[in-house]
Coordinates of C-alpha atoms and ligand atoms in Angstrom, one line a residue:
X298 CA 76.6 96.0 127.5
X299 CA 74.4 98.9 127.3
X300 CA 73.7 100.1 123.8
X301 CA 74.1 96.5 122.4
X302 CA 70.5 96.5 120.6
X303 CA 70.1 100.4 120.4
X304 CA 69.5 102.3 116.9
X305 CA 72.2 105.0 117.9
X306 CA 71.4 108.5 117.2
X307 CA 73.9 110.8 119.1
X308 CA 71.4 112.0 121.7
X309 CA 72.1 110.2 124.5
X310 CA 75.4 109.8 126.5
X311 CA 78.1 107.7 124.5
X312 CA 78.5 104.2 125.6
X313 CA 82.4 104.1 127.0
X314 CA 82.0 100.1 126.5
X315 CA 81.0 100.4 123.2
X316 CA 83.9 102.7 122.5
X317 CA 86.2 100.6 123.9
X318 CA 84.7 97.5 121.9
X319 CA 85.3 99.4 118.6
X320 CA 88.9 100.4 119.6
X321 CA 90.0 97.0 120.5
X322 CA 88.8 94.9 117.8
X323 CA 90.5 93.6 114.9
X324 CA 90.2 95.6 111.7
X325 CA 92.0 96.9 108.6
X326 CA 93.0 100.3 107.3
X327 CA 92.6 100.6 103.9
X328 CA 92.9 104.5 103.3
X329 CA 96.3 105.5 104.7
X330 CA 99.3 107.6 103.0
X331 CA 102.3 106.7 104.3
X332 CA 103.6 110.6 103.5
X333 CA 100.7 111.5 105.8
X334 CA 102.0 109.9 108.7
X335 CA 104.9 112.2 108.9
X336 CA 104.6 113.4 112.4
X337 CA 106.4 116.8 113.4
X338 CA 108.9 115.0 115.8
X339 CA 110.0 112.5 113.3
X340 CA 110.2 115.5 110.5
X341 CA 112.7 117.4 112.6
X342 CA 114.9 114.4 113.4
X343 CA 114.8 113.4 109.6
X344 CA 115.7 117.1 109.0
X345 CA 118.5 117.2 111.1
X346 CA 119.7 113.8 109.8
X347 CA 119.5 115.0 106.3
X348 CA 121.0 118.6 107.1
X349 CA 117.7 120.0 105.5
X350 CA 116.0 123.1 106.9
X351 CA 112.4 123.1 107.1
X352 CA 110.4 126.5 106.9
X353 CA 109.2 125.9 110.6
X354 CA 111.0 127.1 113.7
X355 CA 110.0 124.0 115.5
X356 CA 107.6 121.4 116.0
X357 CA 105.1 123.6 117.4
X358 CA 105.2 126.1 114.8
X359 CA 104.7 123.2 112.2
X360 CA 101.6 121.7 114.4
X361 CA 100.5 125.5 114.2
X362 CA 100.6 125.5 110.5
X363 CA 97.9 122.5 110.2
X364 CA 94.8 124.7 110.3
X365 CA 93.4 123.8 106.5
X366 CA 90.8 125.9 104.6
X367 CA 90.4 122.7 102.0
X368 CA 92.0 119.9 100.4
X369 CA 94.7 122.1 98.7
X370 CA 95.8 124.0 101.3
X371 CA 96.5 120.6 103.2
X372 CA 98.5 119.4 100.1
X373 CA 100.8 122.3 99.9
X374 CA 102.2 121.5 103.7
X375 CA 101.8 117.8 103.1
X376 CA 104.2 117.9 100.2
X377 CA 106.7 120.4 101.7
X378 CA 107.2 118.3 104.8
X379 CA 107.9 115.1 102.6
X380 CA 111.1 117.3 101.3
X381 CA 112.8 115.5 104.6
X382 CA 112.1 112.1 103.1
X383 CA 115.7 111.5 101.1
X384 CA 117.0 107.9 102.0
X385 CA 115.9 104.5 102.5
X386 CA 116.2 104.6 106.2
X387 CA 113.6 107.4 106.2
X388 CA 111.2 105.7 104.5
X389 CA 111.3 102.7 106.5
X390 CA 111.4 104.7 109.9
X391 CA 108.5 106.5 108.5
X392 CA 106.9 103.2 107.9
X393 CA 107.4 101.6 110.9
X394 CA 106.3 104.5 113.2
X395 CA 103.0 104.1 111.0
X396 CA 102.6 100.2 111.8
X397 CA 103.6 100.5 115.5
X398 CA 100.6 103.1 115.9
X399 CA 98.4 101.1 113.5
X400 CA 98.9 97.8 115.7
X401 CA 98.1 99.7 119.1
X402 CA 94.9 100.8 117.7
X403 CA 93.8 97.0 116.7
X404 CA 94.8 97.3 113.2
X405 CA 96.0 93.8 111.6
X406 CA 96.1 94.8 108.2
X407 CA 96.8 97.8 106.2
X408 CA 96.8 98.5 102.6
X409 CA 99.2 101.7 102.4
X410 CA 99.2 104.2 99.8
X411 CA 102.4 106.0 98.4
X412 CA 103.0 109.0 95.9
X413 CA 106.3 108.1 94.5
X414 CA 106.0 111.2 91.9
X415 CA 106.4 113.5 95.3
X416 CA 109.8 112.0 95.8
X417 CA 110.8 111.2 92.2
X418 CA 110.2 114.9 91.1
X419 CA 112.6 116.4 94.0
X420 CA 115.4 113.8 92.9
X421 CA 115.1 110.7 95.5
X422 CA 114.9 107.6 92.9
X423 CA 111.8 105.1 93.1
X424 CA 113.8 102.1 94.2
X425 CA 115.3 104.4 97.3
X426 CA 111.5 105.0 98.4
X427 CA 110.4 101.1 97.5
X428 CA 113.1 99.8 99.3
X429 CA 112.7 101.8 102.4
X430 CA 109.0 101.3 102.7
X431 CA 109.1 97.4 102.0
X432 CA 112.0 97.0 104.6
X433 CA 109.6 99.0 107.0
X434 CA 106.7 96.7 106.4
X435 CA 108.4 93.2 106.7
X436 CA 110.0 94.8 110.1
X437 CA 106.2 95.6 111.2
X438 CA 105.0 92.4 110.1
X439 CA 107.9 90.6 112.1
X440 CA 107.9 93.0 115.5
X441 CA 103.9 93.5 115.1
X442 CA 102.3 90.6 113.2
X443 CA 100.7 93.4 111.0
X444 CA 100.5 92.8 107.5
X445 CA 100.4 95.4 104.6
X446 CA 100.1 96.3 101.2
X447 CA 101.3 99.2 99.1
X448 CA 99.2 101.1 96.7
X449 CA 101.5 103.1 94.2
X450 CA 99.3 106.4 93.8
X451 CA 99.3 109.0 90.9
X452 CA 99.2 112.6 91.7
X453 CA 96.2 113.6 89.5
X454 CA 97.3 117.2 89.5
X455 CA 99.9 116.2 87.0
X456 CA 99.4 115.0 83.5
X457 CA 98.8 111.2 82.4
X458 CA 102.0 111.1 80.4
X459 CA 103.7 112.1 83.9
X460 CA 101.7 109.2 85.4
X461 CA 103.1 106.9 82.5
X462 CA 106.4 107.8 83.5
X463 CA 105.9 106.8 87.3
X464 CA 104.6 103.7 86.3
X465 CA 107.3 102.9 83.9
X466 CA 109.6 103.1 86.7
X467 CA 107.6 100.8 89.0
X468 CA 107.5 98.0 86.4
X469 CA 111.1 96.6 87.2
X470 CA 109.4 95.7 90.6
X471 CA 105.9 95.3 90.2
X472 CA 105.7 92.4 92.5
X473 CA 106.5 94.6 95.4
X474 CA 103.3 96.9 94.4
X475 CA 99.6 95.5 95.3
X476 CA 97.8 98.2 93.5
X477 CA 97.3 101.4 92.0
X478 CA 95.4 104.7 93.1
X479 CA 94.8 108.1 92.4
X480 CA 95.2 111.2 94.8
X481 CA 96.0 114.9 95.1
X482 CA 94.0 117.9 94.4
X483 CA 90.3 116.5 93.0
X484 CA 88.7 119.8 91.7
X485 CA 89.4 120.2 88.1
X486 CA 91.1 116.8 87.7
X487 CA 88.6 114.0 87.1
X488 CA 89.1 110.4 86.9
X489 CA 88.6 110.3 83.4
X490 CA 91.6 112.1 82.8
X491 CA 93.6 108.9 83.7
X492 CA 91.6 106.3 81.9
X493 CA 94.4 104.9 79.7
X494 CA 96.8 104.9 82.3
X495 CA 94.3 103.3 84.6
X496 CA 93.5 100.6 81.8
X497 CA 97.2 99.8 81.7
X498 CA 97.4 99.2 85.6
X499 CA 94.4 96.7 85.2
X500 CA 96.1 95.1 82.0
X501 CA 99.3 94.4 84.7
X502 CA 96.8 92.4 86.8
X503 CA 96.5 94.8 89.7
X504 CA 93.6 96.2 91.1
X505 CA 93.0 100.1 91.2
X506 CA 91.3 102.5 93.4
X507 CA 90.6 106.3 93.4
X508 CA 90.0 109.4 95.6
X509 CA 86.5 110.4 94.5
X510 CA 83.8 112.6 95.9
X511 CA 85.9 114.0 98.8
X512 CA 85.6 117.7 97.6
X513 CA 84.6 116.4 94.1
X514 CA 80.9 115.7 92.6
X515 CA 79.5 112.4 93.0
X516 CA 79.7 112.4 89.0
X517 CA 83.3 111.5 90.0
X518 CA 82.5 108.5 91.5
X519 CA 80.7 107.7 88.2
X520 CA 83.8 108.3 86.6
X521 CA 86.0 106.3 88.5
X522 CA 83.6 103.1 88.3
X523 CA 82.9 103.4 84.6
X524 CA 86.2 104.6 83.3
X525 CA 88.7 103.6 85.4
X526 CA 87.2 100.3 86.8
X527 CA 88.2 100.9 90.2
X528 CA 87.4 98.2 92.9
X529 CA 87.2 100.8 95.9
X530 CA 86.3 104.4 96.1
X531 CA 88.6 106.5 98.4
X532 CA 86.2 108.8 100.3
X533 CA 83.2 109.1 98.7
X534 CA 81.3 110.5 101.1
X535 CA 79.5 113.0 98.7
X536 CA 77.7 110.1 97.1
X537 CA 74.9 111.0 99.4
X538 CA 74.1 114.1 96.9
X539 CA 73.1 112.0 94.1
X540 CA 70.5 108.8 95.0
X541 CA 71.3 107.2 91.8
X542 CA 75.1 107.0 92.6
X543 CA 74.3 105.9 96.3
X544 CA 71.8 103.0 95.1
X545 CA 74.4 101.8 92.5
X546 CA 77.6 101.7 95.3
X547 CA 75.3 99.6 97.6
X548 CA 73.9 97.2 94.9
X549 CA 77.4 96.8 93.4
X550 CA 79.0 96.6 96.8
X551 CA 81.5 99.0 96.3
X552 CA 83.5 99.7 99.4
X553 CA 84.2 103.4 100.6
X554 CA 86.9 104.3 102.4
X555 CA 86.0 106.9 105.0
X556 CA 88.2 109.0 106.7
X557 CA 85.9 111.3 109.2
X558 CA 89.0 113.4 110.9
X559 CA 90.4 114.3 107.4
X560 CA 87.1 115.2 106.0
X561 CA 86.4 117.3 109.2
X562 CA 90.1 119.4 109.1
X563 CA 89.5 119.6 105.4
X564 CA 86.3 121.5 105.8
X565 CA 84.2 118.8 103.7
X566 CA 81.6 119.0 106.6
X567 CA 81.3 121.9 109.4
X568 CA 81.2 119.1 112.5
X569 CA 81.1 115.5 112.7
X570 CA 77.5 115.5 113.2
X571 CA 77.2 116.8 109.7
X572 CA 79.1 113.8 108.1
X573 CA 77.5 111.5 105.8
X574 CA 78.6 108.1 107.4
X575 CA 75.4 107.4 109.0
X576 CA 73.2 107.7 105.8
X577 CA 75.7 105.6 103.8
X578 CA 75.4 102.9 106.2
X579 CA 71.8 103.3 106.0
X580 CA 71.6 103.2 102.3
X581 CA 73.8 100.0 102.6
X582 CA 77.1 101.3 101.1
X583 CA 80.2 99.1 102.5
X584 CA 81.7 102.0 104.2
X585 CA 85.0 101.4 106.2
X586 CA 86.5 103.9 108.7
X587 CA 90.2 105.1 108.2
X588 CA 92.6 107.8 109.0
X589 CA 94.1 109.2 105.9
X590 CA 96.9 111.2 106.6
X591 CA 97.1 111.0 110.6
X592 CA 99.8 113.3 111.5
X593 CA 97.8 116.2 109.6
X594 CA 94.5 115.5 110.8
X595 CA 94.3 114.8 114.5
X596 CA 94.7 111.1 115.0
X597 CA 95.1 107.3 113.9
X598 CA 92.5 104.8 113.3
X599 CA 91.1 105.0 117.0
X600 CA 90.6 108.4 117.3
X601 CA 88.5 108.3 114.2
X602 CA 86.5 105.8 115.8
X603 CA 86.0 108.0 118.9
X604 CA 85.1 111.0 117.4
X605 CA 82.5 109.2 115.3
X606 CA 81.2 107.3 118.1
X607 CA 80.7 110.9 120.2
X608 CA 78.8 112.0 117.2
X609 CA 76.7 109.2 116.3
X610 CA 76.6 106.5 119.4
X611 CA 76.5 103.8 117.2
X612 CA 75.6 100.3 118.6
X613 CA 78.1 97.5 118.3
X614 CA 76.6 95.8 115.4
X615 CA 77.6 99.0 113.2
X616 CA 81.3 98.7 114.6
X617 CA 80.9 95.1 113.8
X618 CA 80.0 96.0 110.4
X619 CA 82.4 98.6 109.6
X620 CA 85.2 96.2 110.7
X621 CA 84.2 93.5 108.7
X622 CA 83.7 95.5 105.6
X623 CA 87.0 96.5 106.1
X624 CA 88.1 92.9 105.9
X625 CA 85.8 92.0 103.0
X626 CA 87.2 94.6 101.0
X627 CA 90.8 94.4 101.6
X628 CA 93.1 93.0 98.5
X629 CA 93.9 89.8 99.9
X630 CA 93.2 86.3 99.3
X631 CA 89.7 84.9 100.6
X632 CA 91.1 82.4 103.3
X633 CA 93.0 85.4 105.0
X634 CA 90.0 87.4 104.9
X635 CA 87.8 84.7 106.5
X636 CA 90.5 84.3 109.2
X637 CA 90.5 88.1 109.9
X638 CA 86.7 87.7 110.3
X639 CA 86.8 85.0 112.3
X640 CA 89.0 86.6 114.8
X641 CA 86.2 89.5 114.7
X642 CA 83.4 87.5 115.4
X643 CA 85.5 85.6 118.4
X644 CA 86.3 89.5 119.6
X645 CA 82.6 90.6 120.0
X646 CA 81.5 87.0 121.6
X647 CA 84.1 87.3 124.2
X648 CA 83.0 90.9 125.1
X649 CA 79.0 89.3 125.1
X650 CA 77.6 90.6 121.6
X651 CA 77.2 87.7 119.4
X652 CA 77.5 88.8 115.7
X653 CA 75.1 86.0 114.8
X654 CA 72.4 88.1 116.3
X655 CA 73.0 91.1 114.3
X656 CA 70.3 91.9 112.0
X657 CA 71.6 91.7 108.4
Ligands
LIG12 N1 97.0 113.1 99.4 C1 97.3 112.8 100.9 N2 95.9 112.8 101.3 C2 94.8 113.0 100.4 C3 93.8 113.2 100.5 N3 92.6 113.3 101.6 N4 93.1 113.3 99.1 C4 93.7 113.6 98.2 N5 95.3 113.4 97.9 C5 95.8 113.3 99.4
LIG13 ZN1 93.5 110.2 101.1

Protein backbone atom coordinates (compact mmCIF):
# COMPACT_ATOMS: atom_id res chain seq x y z
CA UNK A 1 0.00 0.00 0.00
CA UNK A 2 1.46 3.33 -1.06
CA UNK A 3 1.94 5.80 1.75
CA UNK A 4 2.56 3.19 4.46
CA UNK A 5 5.83 4.77 5.54
CA UNK A 6 5.20 8.30 4.28
CA UNK A 7 5.43 11.24 6.62
CA UNK A 8 2.19 12.73 5.29
CA UNK A 9 1.88 16.42 4.62
CA UNK A 10 -0.91 17.04 2.18
CA UNK A 11 1.04 18.08 -0.89
CA UNK A 12 0.70 14.95 -3.01
CA UNK A 13 -2.39 13.07 -4.15
CA UNK A 14 -4.29 11.46 -1.29
CA UNK A 15 -3.84 7.68 -1.11
CA UNK A 16 -7.36 6.25 -1.49
CA UNK A 17 -6.10 2.96 -0.03
CA UNK A 18 -5.23 4.72 3.22
CA UNK A 19 -8.62 6.46 3.31
CA UNK A 20 -10.36 3.12 2.78
CA UNK A 21 -8.26 1.56 5.56
CA UNK A 22 -9.12 4.39 7.99
CA UNK A 23 -12.81 4.29 7.10
CA UNK A 24 -13.07 0.51 7.50
CA UNK A 25 -10.96 0.22 10.68
CA UNK A 26 -12.79 -0.49 13.95
CA UNK A 27 -12.96 2.60 16.18
CA UNK A 28 -14.73 4.22 19.10
CA UNK A 29 -16.63 7.49 18.92
CA UNK A 30 -16.19 9.46 22.16
CA UNK A 31 -17.72 12.83 21.28
CA UNK A 32 -21.24 12.69 19.89
CA UNK A 33 -24.23 14.70 21.08
CA UNK A 34 -27.32 12.61 20.44
CA UNK A 35 -29.40 15.75 19.87
CA UNK A 36 -26.84 16.67 17.20
CA UNK A 37 -27.64 13.49 15.26
CA UNK A 38 -31.18 14.70 14.53
CA UNK A 39 -31.30 14.73 10.72
CA UNK A 40 -33.83 17.03 8.99
CA UNK A 41 -35.96 14.12 7.73
CA UNK A 42 -36.31 12.67 11.23
CA UNK A 43 -36.91 16.16 12.69
CA UNK A 44 -39.85 16.70 10.32
CA UNK A 45 -41.15 13.15 10.86
CA UNK A 46 -41.14 13.66 14.63
CA UNK A 47 -42.73 17.10 14.27
CA UNK A 48 -45.59 15.49 12.30
CA UNK A 49 -45.88 12.62 14.80
CA UNK A 50 -46.07 15.06 17.73
CA UNK A 51 -48.16 17.71 15.91
CA UNK A 52 -45.48 20.34 16.42
CA UNK A 53 -44.76 22.97 13.80
CA UNK A 54 -41.13 23.78 13.07
CA UNK A 55 -40.14 27.31 12.02
CA UNK A 56 -38.81 26.04 8.63
CA UNK A 57 -41.01 25.31 5.61
CA UNK A 58 -39.30 22.01 4.82
CA UNK A 59 -36.12 19.94 5.16
CA UNK A 60 -34.31 22.00 2.52
CA UNK A 61 -35.05 25.23 4.40
CA UNK A 62 -33.75 23.71 7.64
CA UNK A 63 -30.62 22.47 5.88
CA UNK A 64 -30.09 25.93 4.41
CA UNK A 65 -30.27 27.44 7.92
CA UNK A 66 -27.15 25.50 8.92
CA UNK A 67 -24.75 28.24 7.94
CA UNK A 68 -23.13 29.01 11.28
CA UNK A 69 -21.04 32.00 12.32
CA UNK A 70 -19.85 30.51 15.60
CA UNK A 71 -20.78 28.08 18.38
CA UNK A 72 -23.69 30.18 19.68
CA UNK A 73 -25.38 30.51 16.27
CA UNK A 74 -25.25 26.71 15.99
CA UNK A 75 -26.58 26.18 19.52
CA UNK A 76 -29.60 28.43 18.80
CA UNK A 77 -30.65 26.16 15.92
CA UNK A 78 -29.75 22.94 17.74
CA UNK A 79 -31.91 23.79 20.77
CA UNK A 80 -34.79 24.88 18.50
CA UNK A 81 -34.77 21.52 16.64
CA UNK A 82 -34.71 19.55 19.91
CA UNK A 83 -38.31 20.74 20.46
CA UNK A 84 -39.59 17.84 18.31
CA UNK A 85 -38.27 15.25 20.82
CA UNK A 86 -41.12 14.52 23.21
CA UNK A 87 -41.68 10.80 23.83
CA UNK A 88 -39.48 7.81 24.69
CA UNK A 89 -40.05 6.57 21.12
CA UNK A 90 -38.62 9.80 19.71
CA UNK A 91 -35.41 9.42 21.73
CA UNK A 92 -35.23 5.71 20.86
CA UNK A 93 -35.60 6.37 17.13
CA UNK A 94 -32.98 9.12 17.24
CA UNK A 95 -30.52 6.87 19.08
CA UNK A 96 -31.05 3.94 16.73
CA UNK A 97 -30.68 6.15 13.65
CA UNK A 98 -27.32 7.40 14.97
CA UNK A 99 -26.06 3.92 15.89
CA UNK A 100 -26.92 2.59 12.41
CA UNK A 101 -24.89 5.38 10.81
CA UNK A 102 -22.04 4.87 13.25
CA UNK A 103 -21.94 1.10 12.68
CA UNK A 104 -21.73 1.69 8.92
CA UNK A 105 -18.59 3.78 9.63
CA UNK A 106 -16.87 1.00 11.60
CA UNK A 107 -17.75 2.36 15.05
CA UNK A 108 -17.85 -0.55 17.50
CA UNK A 109 -18.33 1.53 20.65
CA UNK A 110 -19.80 5.00 21.26
CA UNK A 111 -19.89 7.19 24.37
CA UNK A 112 -22.82 9.46 23.76
CA UNK A 113 -23.64 12.86 25.26
CA UNK A 114 -27.16 13.95 26.06
CA UNK A 115 -28.43 17.28 27.41
CA UNK A 116 -31.27 16.53 29.87
CA UNK A 117 -31.77 20.21 30.77
CA UNK A 118 -32.67 20.98 27.15
CA UNK A 119 -35.62 18.62 27.54
CA UNK A 120 -36.69 19.07 31.16
CA UNK A 121 -36.77 22.87 30.68
CA UNK A 122 -39.52 22.42 28.06
CA UNK A 123 -41.51 19.95 30.10
CA UNK A 124 -40.16 16.57 28.98
CA UNK A 125 -39.41 14.56 32.12
CA UNK A 126 -35.95 13.10 32.66
CA UNK A 127 -37.18 9.44 32.77
CA UNK A 128 -38.80 9.90 29.32
CA UNK A 129 -35.47 10.95 27.86
CA UNK A 130 -33.45 8.26 29.60
CA UNK A 131 -35.87 5.42 28.86
CA UNK A 132 -35.92 6.21 25.14
CA UNK A 133 -32.17 6.63 24.79
CA UNK A 134 -31.46 3.43 26.72
CA UNK A 135 -33.97 1.47 24.62
CA UNK A 136 -32.26 2.69 21.46
CA UNK A 137 -28.87 1.71 22.87
CA UNK A 138 -30.10 -1.80 23.75
CA UNK A 139 -31.57 -2.22 20.25
CA UNK A 140 -28.33 -0.94 18.72
CA UNK A 141 -26.28 -3.48 20.62
CA UNK A 142 -28.64 -6.31 19.69
CA UNK A 143 -29.11 -5.33 16.05
CA UNK A 144 -25.65 -3.97 15.22
CA UNK A 145 -23.29 -5.26 17.92
CA UNK A 146 -22.33 -1.65 18.78
CA UNK A 147 -21.83 -1.07 22.51
CA UNK A 148 -22.48 2.36 23.95
CA UNK A 149 -22.39 4.49 27.07
CA UNK A 150 -24.28 7.60 28.09
CA UNK A 151 -22.66 10.81 29.34
CA UNK A 152 -25.00 13.31 30.99
CA UNK A 153 -23.93 16.83 30.02
CA UNK A 154 -24.69 19.92 32.05
CA UNK A 155 -25.42 23.10 30.08
CA UNK A 156 -22.74 25.61 31.03
CA UNK A 157 -24.81 28.67 30.05
CA UNK A 158 -27.09 27.76 33.00
CA UNK A 159 -26.13 28.08 36.65
CA UNK A 160 -24.41 25.54 38.85
CA UNK A 161 -27.58 25.42 40.99
CA UNK A 162 -29.55 24.36 37.89
CA UNK A 163 -26.89 21.71 37.26
CA UNK A 164 -27.44 20.34 40.78
CA UNK A 165 -31.19 20.06 40.02
CA UNK A 166 -30.38 18.10 36.84
CA UNK A 167 -28.11 15.82 38.83
CA UNK A 168 -30.83 15.28 41.45
CA UNK A 169 -33.17 14.07 38.69
CA UNK A 170 -30.58 11.51 37.62
CA UNK A 171 -29.85 10.09 41.06
CA UNK A 172 -32.68 7.53 40.98
CA UNK A 173 -31.20 5.75 37.96
CA UNK A 174 -27.50 6.44 38.30
CA UNK A 175 -26.56 2.96 37.06
CA UNK A 176 -27.79 4.02 33.59
CA UNK A 177 -25.28 6.90 33.38
CA UNK A 178 -21.66 6.24 32.47
CA UNK A 179 -20.21 9.69 33.08
CA UNK A 180 -20.85 13.42 33.29
CA UNK A 181 -19.85 16.21 30.92
CA UNK A 182 -20.08 19.96 30.32
CA UNK A 183 -21.23 21.53 27.06
CA UNK A 184 -23.06 24.51 25.46
CA UNK A 185 -21.75 28.09 25.14
CA UNK A 186 -18.13 28.17 26.26
CA UNK A 187 -17.37 31.89 26.18
CA UNK A 188 -17.89 33.45 29.60
CA UNK A 189 -18.70 30.09 31.19
CA UNK A 190 -15.37 28.74 32.49
CA UNK A 191 -15.11 25.20 33.90
CA UNK A 192 -14.52 26.60 37.40
CA UNK A 193 -18.17 27.72 37.50
CA UNK A 194 -19.07 24.04 38.01
CA UNK A 195 -16.38 22.95 40.47
CA UNK A 196 -18.73 21.85 43.28
CA UNK A 197 -21.11 20.08 40.89
CA UNK A 198 -18.28 18.06 39.37
CA UNK A 199 -16.92 17.25 42.81
CA UNK A 200 -20.30 15.70 43.55
CA UNK A 201 -20.33 13.78 40.24
CA UNK A 202 -16.89 12.34 40.96
CA UNK A 203 -17.98 11.39 44.48
CA UNK A 204 -20.73 9.31 42.81
CA UNK A 205 -17.95 7.26 41.24
CA UNK A 206 -18.41 8.43 37.63
CA UNK A 207 -15.76 9.71 35.22
CA UNK A 208 -16.13 13.34 34.17
CA UNK A 209 -15.25 15.20 30.95
CA UNK A 210 -15.70 18.79 29.75
CA UNK A 211 -15.71 20.76 26.52
CA UNK A 212 -12.74 23.14 26.72
CA UNK A 213 -10.67 25.23 24.30
CA UNK A 214 -13.13 24.79 21.44
CA UNK A 215 -13.75 28.54 21.30
CA UNK A 216 -12.41 29.33 24.76
CA UNK A 217 -8.76 29.86 25.72
CA UNK A 218 -6.26 27.07 26.60
CA UNK A 219 -6.56 28.13 30.27
CA UNK A 220 -10.01 26.46 30.24
CA UNK A 221 -8.18 23.13 29.74
CA UNK A 222 -6.08 23.81 32.84
CA UNK A 223 -9.23 24.68 34.80
CA UNK A 224 -11.03 21.56 33.59
CA UNK A 225 -8.07 19.40 34.66
CA UNK A 226 -7.32 21.12 37.98
CA UNK A 227 -10.80 22.14 39.18
CA UNK A 228 -13.11 19.57 37.55
CA UNK A 229 -10.52 16.76 37.40
CA UNK A 230 -11.73 15.60 34.00
CA UNK A 231 -10.45 12.37 32.44
CA UNK A 232 -10.75 13.65 28.84
CA UNK A 233 -11.03 17.06 27.21
CA UNK A 234 -13.69 17.53 24.52
CA UNK A 235 -12.22 19.50 21.58
CA UNK A 236 -9.14 21.09 23.21
CA UNK A 237 -7.94 22.15 19.77
CA UNK A 238 -6.71 25.56 20.99
CA UNK A 239 -4.22 23.82 23.32
CA UNK A 240 -1.49 24.47 20.75
CA UNK A 241 -1.66 28.18 21.64
CA UNK A 242 -0.06 27.47 25.03
CA UNK A 243 3.06 25.26 24.95
CA UNK A 244 2.78 24.50 28.69
CA UNK A 245 -0.81 23.25 28.30
CA UNK A 246 0.16 21.23 25.24
CA UNK A 247 3.11 19.62 27.04
CA UNK A 248 0.94 18.83 30.06
CA UNK A 249 -1.71 17.08 27.94
CA UNK A 250 1.00 14.92 26.37
CA UNK A 251 2.78 14.21 29.65
CA UNK A 252 -0.40 13.22 31.47
CA UNK A 253 -1.82 11.21 28.54
CA UNK A 254 -5.08 13.21 28.53
CA UNK A 255 -7.19 12.31 25.51
CA UNK A 256 -8.70 15.05 23.34
CA UNK A 257 -11.93 14.26 21.49
CA UNK A 258 -11.29 16.32 18.36
CA UNK A 259 -14.16 17.05 15.92
CA UNK A 260 -12.67 18.40 12.68
CA UNK A 261 -15.82 19.13 10.62
CA UNK A 262 -17.43 20.77 13.65
CA UNK A 263 -14.43 23.08 14.04
CA UNK A 264 -14.68 23.99 10.38
CA UNK A 265 -18.42 24.64 10.38
CA UNK A 266 -18.20 26.71 13.59
CA UNK A 267 -15.32 28.69 12.11
CA UNK A 268 -12.77 27.73 14.75
CA UNK A 269 -10.46 27.28 11.73
CA UNK A 270 -10.89 28.88 8.30
CA UNK A 271 -10.09 25.65 6.42
CA UNK A 272 -9.05 22.09 7.24
CA UNK A 273 -5.38 22.68 6.42
CA UNK A 274 -5.33 25.18 9.32
CA UNK A 275 -6.61 22.60 11.82
CA UNK A 276 -4.32 21.93 14.78
CA UNK A 277 -4.74 18.12 14.72
CA UNK A 278 -1.28 17.48 13.19
CA UNK A 279 0.31 19.79 15.79
CA UNK A 280 -1.48 17.99 18.62
CA UNK A 281 -0.31 14.60 17.32
CA UNK A 282 3.24 15.85 16.78
CA UNK A 283 3.33 17.03 20.42
CA UNK A 284 2.38 13.51 21.53
CA UNK A 285 -1.19 14.35 22.59
CA UNK A 286 -3.64 11.45 22.64
CA UNK A 287 -6.06 12.84 20.04
CA UNK A 288 -9.14 11.06 18.71
CA UNK A 289 -11.46 11.92 15.80
CA UNK A 290 -15.20 12.34 16.34
CA UNK A 291 -18.27 13.85 14.70
CA UNK A 292 -19.79 16.04 17.50
CA UNK A 293 -23.14 16.94 15.86
CA UNK A 294 -23.12 15.08 12.53
CA UNK A 295 -26.57 16.22 11.36
CA UNK A 296 -25.42 19.85 11.63
CA UNK A 297 -21.77 19.76 10.57
CA UNK A 298 -21.81 17.84 7.32
CA UNK A 299 -21.03 14.33 8.32
CA UNK A 300 -20.49 11.29 10.48
CA UNK A 301 -17.19 9.84 11.62
CA UNK A 302 -15.94 8.67 8.25
CA UNK A 303 -16.85 12.01 6.67
CA UNK A 304 -14.50 13.56 9.24
CA UNK A 305 -11.82 11.01 8.39
CA UNK A 306 -12.12 11.70 4.67
CA UNK A 307 -11.94 15.48 5.20
CA UNK A 308 -8.86 15.13 7.43
CA UNK A 309 -7.17 12.76 5.01
CA UNK A 310 -7.79 15.11 2.07
CA UNK A 311 -6.09 17.92 4.02
CA UNK A 312 -3.20 16.03 5.63
CA UNK A 313 -2.60 12.77 3.74
CA UNK A 314 -1.74 10.92 6.96
CA UNK A 315 0.09 7.58 6.69
CA UNK A 316 -1.56 4.39 8.01
CA UNK A 317 0.35 4.56 11.29
CA UNK A 318 -1.37 7.87 12.16
CA UNK A 319 -4.81 6.38 11.53
CA UNK A 320 -3.83 3.37 13.60
CA UNK A 321 -2.78 5.70 16.43
CA UNK A 322 -6.01 7.71 16.25
CA UNK A 323 -8.18 4.56 16.45
CA UNK A 324 -6.01 3.08 19.17
CA UNK A 325 -6.31 6.33 21.14
CA UNK A 326 -10.11 6.10 20.88
CA UNK A 327 -10.07 2.65 22.48
CA UNK A 328 -7.48 3.53 25.13
CA UNK A 329 -9.49 6.61 26.16
CA UNK A 330 -12.85 4.82 26.32
CA UNK A 331 -14.56 4.43 29.70
CA UNK A 332 -14.68 0.66 29.38
CA UNK A 333 -13.06 -2.21 31.31
CA UNK A 334 -9.47 -2.91 30.31
CA UNK A 335 -10.31 -6.38 28.96
CA UNK A 336 -12.71 -4.86 26.43
CA UNK A 337 -10.26 -2.16 25.44
CA UNK A 338 -7.62 -4.83 24.79
CA UNK A 339 -10.08 -6.85 22.67
CA UNK A 340 -10.85 -3.81 20.53
CA UNK A 341 -7.14 -3.06 20.08
CA UNK A 342 -6.50 -6.69 19.08
CA UNK A 343 -9.24 -6.36 16.42
CA UNK A 344 -7.67 -3.10 15.24
CA UNK A 345 -4.25 -4.77 14.96
CA UNK A 346 -5.77 -7.64 12.97
CA UNK A 347 -7.50 -5.16 10.65
CA UNK A 348 -4.22 -3.43 9.83
CA UNK A 349 -2.31 -6.71 9.43
CA UNK A 350 -4.97 -7.97 7.00
CA UNK A 351 -4.38 -4.80 4.95
CA UNK A 352 -0.61 -5.47 4.88
CA UNK A 353 0.36 -2.78 7.42
CA UNK A 354 1.78 -4.39 10.57
CA UNK A 355 1.23 -2.14 13.64
CA UNK A 356 4.28 -3.76 15.29
CA UNK A 357 6.39 -2.00 12.68
CA UNK A 358 4.95 1.45 13.39
CA UNK A 359 7.28 3.81 15.25
CA UNK A 360 6.14 4.55 18.83
N1 LIG B 1 -23.48 21.02 22.30
C1 LIG B 1 -23.58 20.33 21.15
N2 LIG B 1 -22.48 20.49 20.41
C2 LIG B 1 -21.65 21.30 21.11
C3 LIG B 1 -20.36 21.82 20.88
N3 LIG B 1 -19.67 21.56 19.77
N4 LIG B 1 -19.82 22.63 21.81
C4 LIG B 1 -20.50 22.91 22.93
N5 LIG B 1 -21.71 22.44 23.19
C5 LIG B 1 -22.29 21.64 22.30
ZN1 LIG C 1 -19.43 18.69 21.50
